[in-house]
Short mmCIF file of N, CA and C in Angstrom, two decimals:
data_model
loop_
_atom_site.label_atom_id
_atom_site.label_comp_id
_atom_site.label_asym_id
_atom_site.label_seq_id
_atom_site.Cartn_x
_atom_site.Cartn_y
_atom_site.Cartn_z
N MET A 1153 -50.83 -1.89 -8.07
CA MET A 1153 -50.00 -2.52 -8.95
C MET A 1153 -48.88 -1.61 -9.53
N ARG A 1154 -49.28 -0.30 -9.77
CA ARG A 1154 -48.22 0.59 -10.34
C ARG A 1154 -47.08 0.71 -9.26
N ALA A 1155 -47.34 0.77 -8.02
CA ALA A 1155 -46.29 0.90 -6.97
C ALA A 1155 -45.48 -0.26 -6.91
N LEU A 1156 -45.95 -1.50 -7.32
CA LEU A 1156 -45.21 -2.68 -7.28
C LEU A 1156 -44.18 -2.70 -8.41
N LEU A 1157 -44.47 -2.27 -9.56
CA LEU A 1157 -43.69 -2.17 -10.76
C LEU A 1157 -42.26 -1.51 -10.49
N PRO A 1158 -42.16 -0.35 -9.89
CA PRO A 1158 -40.86 0.26 -9.53
C PRO A 1158 -40.04 -0.64 -8.62
N SER A 1159 -40.79 -1.19 -7.65
CA SER A 1159 -40.08 -2.18 -6.73
C SER A 1159 -39.47 -3.40 -7.32
N LEU A 1160 -40.27 -3.88 -8.30
CA LEU A 1160 -39.76 -5.04 -9.00
C LEU A 1160 -38.58 -4.76 -9.94
N ALA A 1161 -38.68 -3.45 -10.57
CA ALA A 1161 -37.63 -3.17 -11.40
C ALA A 1161 -36.36 -2.78 -10.64
N SER A 1162 -36.49 -2.28 -9.44
CA SER A 1162 -35.27 -2.06 -8.64
C SER A 1162 -34.70 -3.35 -8.04
N ALA A 1163 -35.58 -4.21 -7.80
CA ALA A 1163 -35.05 -5.63 -7.32
C ALA A 1163 -34.31 -6.26 -8.39
N ALA A 1164 -34.89 -6.20 -9.63
CA ALA A 1164 -34.18 -6.82 -10.84
C ALA A 1164 -32.77 -6.16 -11.10
N VAL A 1165 -32.64 -4.82 -10.98
CA VAL A 1165 -31.46 -4.21 -11.07
C VAL A 1165 -30.47 -4.60 -10.05
N ILE A 1166 -30.99 -4.61 -8.77
CA ILE A 1166 -30.01 -5.09 -7.76
C ILE A 1166 -29.54 -6.48 -7.86
N ALA A 1167 -30.49 -7.35 -8.35
CA ALA A 1167 -30.12 -8.81 -8.61
C ALA A 1167 -29.04 -8.85 -9.67
N LEU A 1168 -29.12 -8.07 -10.72
CA LEU A 1168 -28.20 -8.15 -11.76
C LEU A 1168 -26.90 -7.62 -11.43
N THR A 1169 -26.88 -6.65 -10.65
CA THR A 1169 -25.56 -5.99 -10.20
C THR A 1169 -24.83 -6.63 -9.06
N ALA A 1170 -25.61 -7.37 -8.22
CA ALA A 1170 -25.05 -8.05 -7.05
C ALA A 1170 -23.74 -8.87 -7.37
N PRO A 1171 -23.75 -9.76 -8.38
CA PRO A 1171 -22.59 -10.47 -8.67
C PRO A 1171 -21.29 -9.58 -8.97
N ALA A 1172 -21.58 -8.51 -9.70
CA ALA A 1172 -20.53 -7.66 -10.13
C ALA A 1172 -19.92 -6.82 -8.91
N ALA A 1173 -20.80 -6.52 -7.97
CA ALA A 1173 -20.38 -5.82 -6.79
C ALA A 1173 -19.64 -6.81 -5.80
N GLN A 1174 -20.19 -8.11 -5.75
CA GLN A 1174 -19.56 -9.14 -5.03
C GLN A 1174 -18.02 -9.32 -5.54
N ALA A 1175 -17.92 -9.45 -6.88
CA ALA A 1175 -16.66 -9.66 -7.45
C ALA A 1175 -15.65 -8.47 -7.04
N GLU A 1176 -16.17 -7.31 -7.25
CA GLU A 1176 -15.32 -6.15 -6.94
C GLU A 1176 -14.80 -6.19 -5.40
N ASN A 1177 -15.81 -6.52 -4.65
CA ASN A 1177 -15.53 -6.63 -3.05
C ASN A 1177 -14.43 -7.62 -2.90
N LEU A 1178 -14.53 -8.80 -3.55
CA LEU A 1178 -13.58 -9.80 -3.40
C LEU A 1178 -12.29 -9.41 -3.96
N ASP A 1179 -12.23 -8.87 -5.05
CA ASP A 1179 -10.92 -8.34 -5.61
C ASP A 1179 -10.22 -7.27 -4.77
N VAL A 1180 -11.07 -6.41 -4.27
CA VAL A 1180 -10.45 -5.52 -3.42
C VAL A 1180 -9.91 -6.10 -2.06
N LEU A 1181 -10.66 -7.02 -1.51
CA LEU A 1181 -10.19 -7.71 -0.30
C LEU A 1181 -9.07 -8.52 -0.53
N MET A 1182 -8.98 -9.37 -1.53
CA MET A 1182 -7.84 -10.15 -1.84
C MET A 1182 -6.58 -9.48 -2.27
N SER A 1183 -6.76 -8.36 -2.82
CA SER A 1183 -5.56 -7.53 -3.38
C SER A 1183 -4.93 -6.97 -2.18
N GLY A 1184 -5.41 -6.83 -0.98
CA GLY A 1184 -4.82 -6.30 0.10
C GLY A 1184 -4.28 -7.36 1.18
N VAL A 1185 -4.38 -8.66 0.86
CA VAL A 1185 -4.03 -9.64 1.85
C VAL A 1185 -2.54 -9.62 2.10
N PHE A 1186 -1.71 -9.64 1.00
CA PHE A 1186 -0.27 -9.81 1.23
C PHE A 1186 0.51 -8.44 0.75
N ALA A 1187 1.69 -8.29 1.36
CA ALA A 1187 2.58 -7.20 0.97
C ALA A 1187 3.11 -7.46 -0.46
N ASP A 1188 3.49 -6.40 -1.17
CA ASP A 1188 3.96 -6.69 -2.56
C ASP A 1188 4.98 -7.69 -2.74
N ASN A 1189 5.94 -7.82 -1.75
CA ASN A 1189 7.09 -8.73 -1.87
C ASN A 1189 6.71 -10.22 -1.45
N GLU A 1190 5.52 -10.46 -0.96
CA GLU A 1190 5.09 -11.81 -0.63
C GLU A 1190 4.36 -12.52 -1.66
N ALA A 1191 3.15 -12.18 -2.03
CA ALA A 1191 2.35 -12.86 -2.99
C ALA A 1191 1.42 -11.89 -3.76
N THR A 1192 1.08 -12.07 -4.97
CA THR A 1192 0.33 -11.32 -5.77
C THR A 1192 -1.11 -12.08 -6.05
N TYR A 1193 -2.07 -11.26 -5.90
CA TYR A 1193 -3.49 -11.76 -6.08
C TYR A 1193 -3.69 -11.77 -7.68
N ILE A 1194 -4.05 -12.85 -8.23
CA ILE A 1194 -4.24 -13.02 -9.69
C ILE A 1194 -5.67 -12.84 -10.09
N GLY A 1195 -6.59 -13.33 -9.20
CA GLY A 1195 -8.02 -13.22 -9.47
C GLY A 1195 -8.76 -14.50 -8.91
N PHE A 1196 -9.99 -14.65 -9.27
CA PHE A 1196 -10.73 -15.76 -8.80
C PHE A 1196 -11.45 -16.43 -9.92
N GLU A 1197 -11.92 -17.78 -9.69
CA GLU A 1197 -12.65 -18.42 -10.65
C GLU A 1197 -13.80 -19.11 -9.95
N SER A 1198 -14.92 -19.07 -10.50
CA SER A 1198 -16.02 -19.81 -10.04
C SER A 1198 -16.10 -21.09 -10.70
N ILE A 1199 -16.33 -22.17 -9.88
CA ILE A 1199 -16.37 -23.59 -10.50
C ILE A 1199 -17.62 -24.18 -10.11
N GLU A 1200 -18.35 -24.68 -11.11
CA GLU A 1200 -19.69 -25.26 -10.85
C GLU A 1200 -19.66 -26.71 -11.41
N ARG A 1201 -19.71 -27.76 -10.62
CA ARG A 1201 -19.65 -29.13 -11.00
C ARG A 1201 -20.97 -29.54 -11.61
N GLU A 1202 -21.12 -29.59 -12.76
CA GLU A 1202 -22.46 -30.02 -13.45
C GLU A 1202 -22.65 -31.51 -13.25
N ASP A 1203 -21.55 -32.25 -13.06
CA ASP A 1203 -21.71 -33.73 -12.96
C ASP A 1203 -22.23 -34.13 -11.59
N ILE A 1204 -22.28 -33.24 -10.68
CA ILE A 1204 -22.85 -33.58 -9.39
C ILE A 1204 -24.23 -33.01 -9.26
N PRO A 1205 -25.21 -33.91 -8.78
CA PRO A 1205 -26.65 -33.60 -8.74
C PRO A 1205 -26.77 -32.46 -7.69
N GLU A 1206 -27.77 -31.54 -7.99
CA GLU A 1206 -28.01 -30.42 -7.09
C GLU A 1206 -28.25 -30.68 -5.66
N LEU A 1207 -28.80 -31.89 -5.39
CA LEU A 1207 -29.20 -32.17 -4.09
C LEU A 1207 -28.21 -33.16 -3.44
N ALA A 1208 -27.06 -33.32 -4.04
CA ALA A 1208 -26.03 -34.13 -3.49
C ALA A 1208 -25.42 -33.40 -2.26
N ALA A 1209 -25.00 -34.24 -1.25
CA ALA A 1209 -24.31 -33.73 -0.07
C ALA A 1209 -22.89 -33.28 -0.37
N VAL A 1210 -22.43 -33.26 -1.58
CA VAL A 1210 -20.99 -32.99 -2.11
C VAL A 1210 -21.02 -31.42 -2.50
N ASP A 1211 -19.97 -30.74 -2.25
CA ASP A 1211 -19.79 -29.43 -2.77
C ASP A 1211 -19.98 -29.41 -4.22
N ARG A 1212 -20.79 -28.54 -4.80
CA ARG A 1212 -21.04 -28.55 -6.21
C ARG A 1212 -20.61 -27.26 -6.80
N LYS A 1213 -20.53 -26.17 -6.09
CA LYS A 1213 -20.25 -24.84 -6.61
C LYS A 1213 -19.22 -24.25 -5.57
N TYR A 1214 -18.04 -23.82 -6.11
CA TYR A 1214 -17.07 -23.34 -5.23
C TYR A 1214 -16.26 -22.20 -5.93
N LEU A 1215 -15.56 -21.48 -5.18
CA LEU A 1215 -14.67 -20.33 -5.71
C LEU A 1215 -13.37 -20.59 -5.35
N VAL A 1216 -12.36 -20.34 -6.32
CA VAL A 1216 -10.99 -20.51 -6.12
C VAL A 1216 -10.42 -19.14 -6.27
N VAL A 1217 -9.82 -18.66 -5.19
CA VAL A 1217 -8.90 -17.39 -5.23
C VAL A 1217 -7.52 -17.76 -5.48
N ASP A 1218 -6.83 -17.07 -6.45
CA ASP A 1218 -5.70 -17.51 -6.96
C ASP A 1218 -4.56 -16.34 -6.65
N PHE A 1219 -3.45 -16.84 -6.19
CA PHE A 1219 -2.35 -16.02 -5.93
C PHE A 1219 -0.99 -16.59 -6.42
N ARG A 1220 0.00 -15.83 -6.61
CA ARG A 1220 1.34 -16.29 -7.09
C ARG A 1220 2.41 -15.69 -6.19
N PHE A 1221 3.20 -16.49 -5.67
CA PHE A 1221 4.33 -15.93 -4.80
C PHE A 1221 5.41 -15.08 -5.83
N THR A 1222 5.85 -14.02 -5.28
CA THR A 1222 6.71 -13.21 -6.09
C THR A 1222 8.09 -13.77 -6.21
N GLY A 1223 8.62 -14.59 -5.18
CA GLY A 1223 9.89 -15.16 -5.32
C GLY A 1223 9.77 -16.66 -5.36
N GLN A 1224 10.64 -17.32 -4.88
CA GLN A 1224 10.52 -18.75 -4.92
C GLN A 1224 9.52 -19.29 -4.02
N GLU A 1225 8.90 -20.34 -4.19
CA GLU A 1225 7.93 -20.88 -3.39
C GLU A 1225 8.42 -21.19 -1.94
N PRO A 1226 7.63 -20.71 -0.96
CA PRO A 1226 7.99 -20.85 0.38
C PRO A 1226 7.96 -22.25 1.03
N ALA A 1227 8.64 -22.37 2.07
CA ALA A 1227 8.61 -23.67 2.81
C ALA A 1227 7.11 -24.04 3.26
N SER A 1228 6.96 -25.27 3.58
CA SER A 1228 5.61 -25.71 3.95
C SER A 1228 4.93 -24.98 5.03
N GLU A 1229 5.74 -24.61 6.10
CA GLU A 1229 5.08 -23.65 7.10
C GLU A 1229 4.56 -22.39 6.66
N GLN A 1230 5.50 -21.85 5.79
CA GLN A 1230 5.08 -20.47 5.25
C GLN A 1230 3.87 -20.58 4.37
N LEU A 1231 3.76 -21.64 3.48
CA LEU A 1231 2.66 -21.85 2.65
C LEU A 1231 1.35 -22.04 3.62
N GLN A 1232 1.43 -22.83 4.60
CA GLN A 1232 0.38 -23.05 5.46
C GLN A 1232 -0.09 -21.64 6.11
N ALA A 1233 0.84 -20.87 6.56
CA ALA A 1233 0.58 -19.64 7.08
C ALA A 1233 -0.04 -18.72 6.14
N SER A 1234 0.32 -18.73 4.83
CA SER A 1234 -0.22 -18.00 3.78
C SER A 1234 -1.77 -18.39 3.54
N VAL A 1235 -1.99 -19.66 3.50
CA VAL A 1235 -3.39 -20.17 3.29
C VAL A 1235 -4.23 -19.78 4.49
N HIS A 1236 -3.72 -19.75 5.59
CA HIS A 1236 -4.52 -19.32 6.77
C HIS A 1236 -4.76 -17.85 6.81
N LYS A 1237 -3.74 -17.05 6.31
CA LYS A 1237 -4.03 -15.53 6.28
C LYS A 1237 -5.12 -15.37 5.15
N VAL A 1238 -5.15 -15.89 4.07
CA VAL A 1238 -6.27 -15.73 3.13
C VAL A 1238 -7.55 -16.12 3.62
N CYS A 1239 -7.56 -17.36 4.21
CA CYS A 1239 -8.83 -17.84 4.71
C CYS A 1239 -9.52 -16.90 5.77
N MET A 1240 -8.54 -16.56 6.78
CA MET A 1240 -9.02 -15.68 7.81
C MET A 1240 -9.58 -14.35 7.27
N THR A 1241 -8.85 -13.84 6.27
CA THR A 1241 -9.30 -12.51 5.68
C THR A 1241 -10.64 -12.66 5.11
N LEU A 1242 -10.94 -13.87 4.39
CA LEU A 1242 -12.27 -14.08 3.82
C LEU A 1242 -13.36 -14.28 4.94
N LEU A 1243 -13.01 -15.11 5.97
CA LEU A 1243 -13.90 -15.41 6.95
C LEU A 1243 -14.33 -14.11 7.83
N LYS A 1244 -13.49 -13.28 8.01
CA LYS A 1244 -13.81 -11.92 8.82
C LYS A 1244 -14.75 -11.08 8.14
N ASP A 1245 -14.83 -11.22 6.73
CA ASP A 1245 -15.72 -10.37 5.98
C ASP A 1245 -17.10 -11.09 5.81
N ARG A 1246 -17.90 -10.88 6.93
CA ARG A 1246 -19.13 -11.63 6.98
C ARG A 1246 -20.09 -11.30 5.97
N ASP A 1247 -20.14 -9.99 5.46
CA ASP A 1247 -21.03 -9.70 4.43
C ASP A 1247 -20.62 -10.48 3.15
N LEU A 1248 -19.39 -10.59 2.81
CA LEU A 1248 -18.98 -11.28 1.68
C LEU A 1248 -19.34 -12.71 1.80
N ILE A 1249 -19.00 -13.34 2.91
CA ILE A 1249 -19.40 -14.78 3.09
C ILE A 1249 -20.85 -15.03 2.87
N ARG A 1250 -21.68 -14.18 3.56
CA ARG A 1250 -23.13 -14.33 3.32
C ARG A 1250 -23.55 -14.12 1.85
N SER A 1251 -22.88 -13.17 1.18
CA SER A 1251 -23.26 -13.03 -0.25
C SER A 1251 -22.85 -14.18 -1.14
N LEU A 1252 -21.70 -14.85 -0.80
CA LEU A 1252 -21.29 -15.99 -1.47
C LEU A 1252 -22.18 -17.14 -1.27
N SER A 1253 -22.52 -17.32 0.10
CA SER A 1253 -23.43 -18.35 0.40
C SER A 1253 -24.82 -18.18 -0.19
N ASP A 1254 -25.29 -16.94 -0.29
CA ASP A 1254 -26.54 -16.63 -0.88
C ASP A 1254 -26.45 -16.93 -2.35
N SER A 1255 -25.33 -16.75 -2.95
CA SER A 1255 -25.12 -17.04 -4.37
C SER A 1255 -24.93 -18.49 -4.77
N GLY A 1256 -24.90 -19.39 -3.73
CA GLY A 1256 -24.89 -20.80 -3.96
C GLY A 1256 -23.39 -21.37 -3.81
N TYR A 1257 -22.57 -20.62 -3.32
CA TYR A 1257 -21.14 -21.27 -3.17
C TYR A 1257 -21.12 -22.04 -1.90
N ASP A 1258 -20.58 -23.28 -2.01
CA ASP A 1258 -20.41 -24.21 -0.91
C ASP A 1258 -19.06 -24.17 -0.28
N MET A 1259 -18.08 -23.54 -1.02
CA MET A 1259 -16.62 -23.72 -0.54
C MET A 1259 -15.91 -22.66 -1.20
N VAL A 1260 -14.77 -22.21 -0.52
CA VAL A 1260 -13.80 -21.34 -1.05
C VAL A 1260 -12.40 -21.87 -0.95
N SER A 1261 -11.62 -21.96 -2.14
CA SER A 1261 -10.32 -22.60 -2.07
C SER A 1261 -9.32 -21.55 -2.40
N VAL A 1262 -8.15 -21.76 -1.91
CA VAL A 1262 -6.93 -20.81 -2.21
C VAL A 1262 -5.94 -21.48 -3.10
N ALA A 1263 -5.39 -20.92 -4.09
CA ALA A 1263 -4.34 -21.61 -4.87
C ALA A 1263 -3.17 -20.66 -5.01
N PHE A 1264 -1.95 -21.17 -4.90
CA PHE A 1264 -0.78 -20.41 -5.03
C PHE A 1264 0.07 -20.99 -6.34
N ASP A 1265 -0.54 -21.97 -7.00
CA ASP A 1265 0.04 -22.50 -8.20
C ASP A 1265 -1.11 -23.25 -8.99
N ARG A 1266 -0.65 -23.87 -10.08
CA ARG A 1266 -1.78 -24.67 -10.82
C ARG A 1266 -2.04 -26.15 -10.46
N GLN A 1267 -1.24 -26.46 -9.55
CA GLN A 1267 -1.24 -27.88 -9.09
C GLN A 1267 -2.08 -28.14 -7.91
N SER A 1268 -2.16 -27.09 -6.97
CA SER A 1268 -2.78 -27.27 -5.65
C SER A 1268 -3.71 -26.32 -5.26
N GLN A 1269 -4.74 -26.78 -4.49
CA GLN A 1269 -5.84 -25.94 -4.03
C GLN A 1269 -5.94 -26.33 -2.53
N PHE A 1270 -6.08 -25.28 -1.75
CA PHE A 1270 -6.25 -25.50 -0.31
C PHE A 1270 -7.67 -24.88 0.10
N ASP A 1271 -8.45 -25.76 0.77
CA ASP A 1271 -9.85 -25.39 1.11
C ASP A 1271 -10.03 -24.45 2.36
N CYS A 1272 -10.71 -23.36 2.31
CA CYS A 1272 -10.95 -22.51 3.43
C CYS A 1272 -12.12 -22.96 4.25
N LEU A 1273 -13.26 -23.11 3.49
CA LEU A 1273 -14.54 -23.41 4.16
C LEU A 1273 -15.40 -24.05 3.16
#
């Protein structure tokens, strides 16, 4: 029993620090997606829809990664390429995707303004 207590304590510390480490990894990853003159990473927001039942087949918990363009808003093709760039950066980080999935996230979206979100996965 005594040997089990340190293991449980370690597991509790890891569980409590995992979301913070996950957030730091996401911030570092997203901060490097674009050059300084293209778009700036603002941060992310976790959204959980309490109005959707937990067992529903609809996405209930998702993450929005937020960017702002440094100049004027780009043409549609450039916007689509920017969304693709962010999504592919996320998808290539398998550890982060696994961690998000394990934390209950069903989807990740990208936003470049307050009006629109583009779904990655």
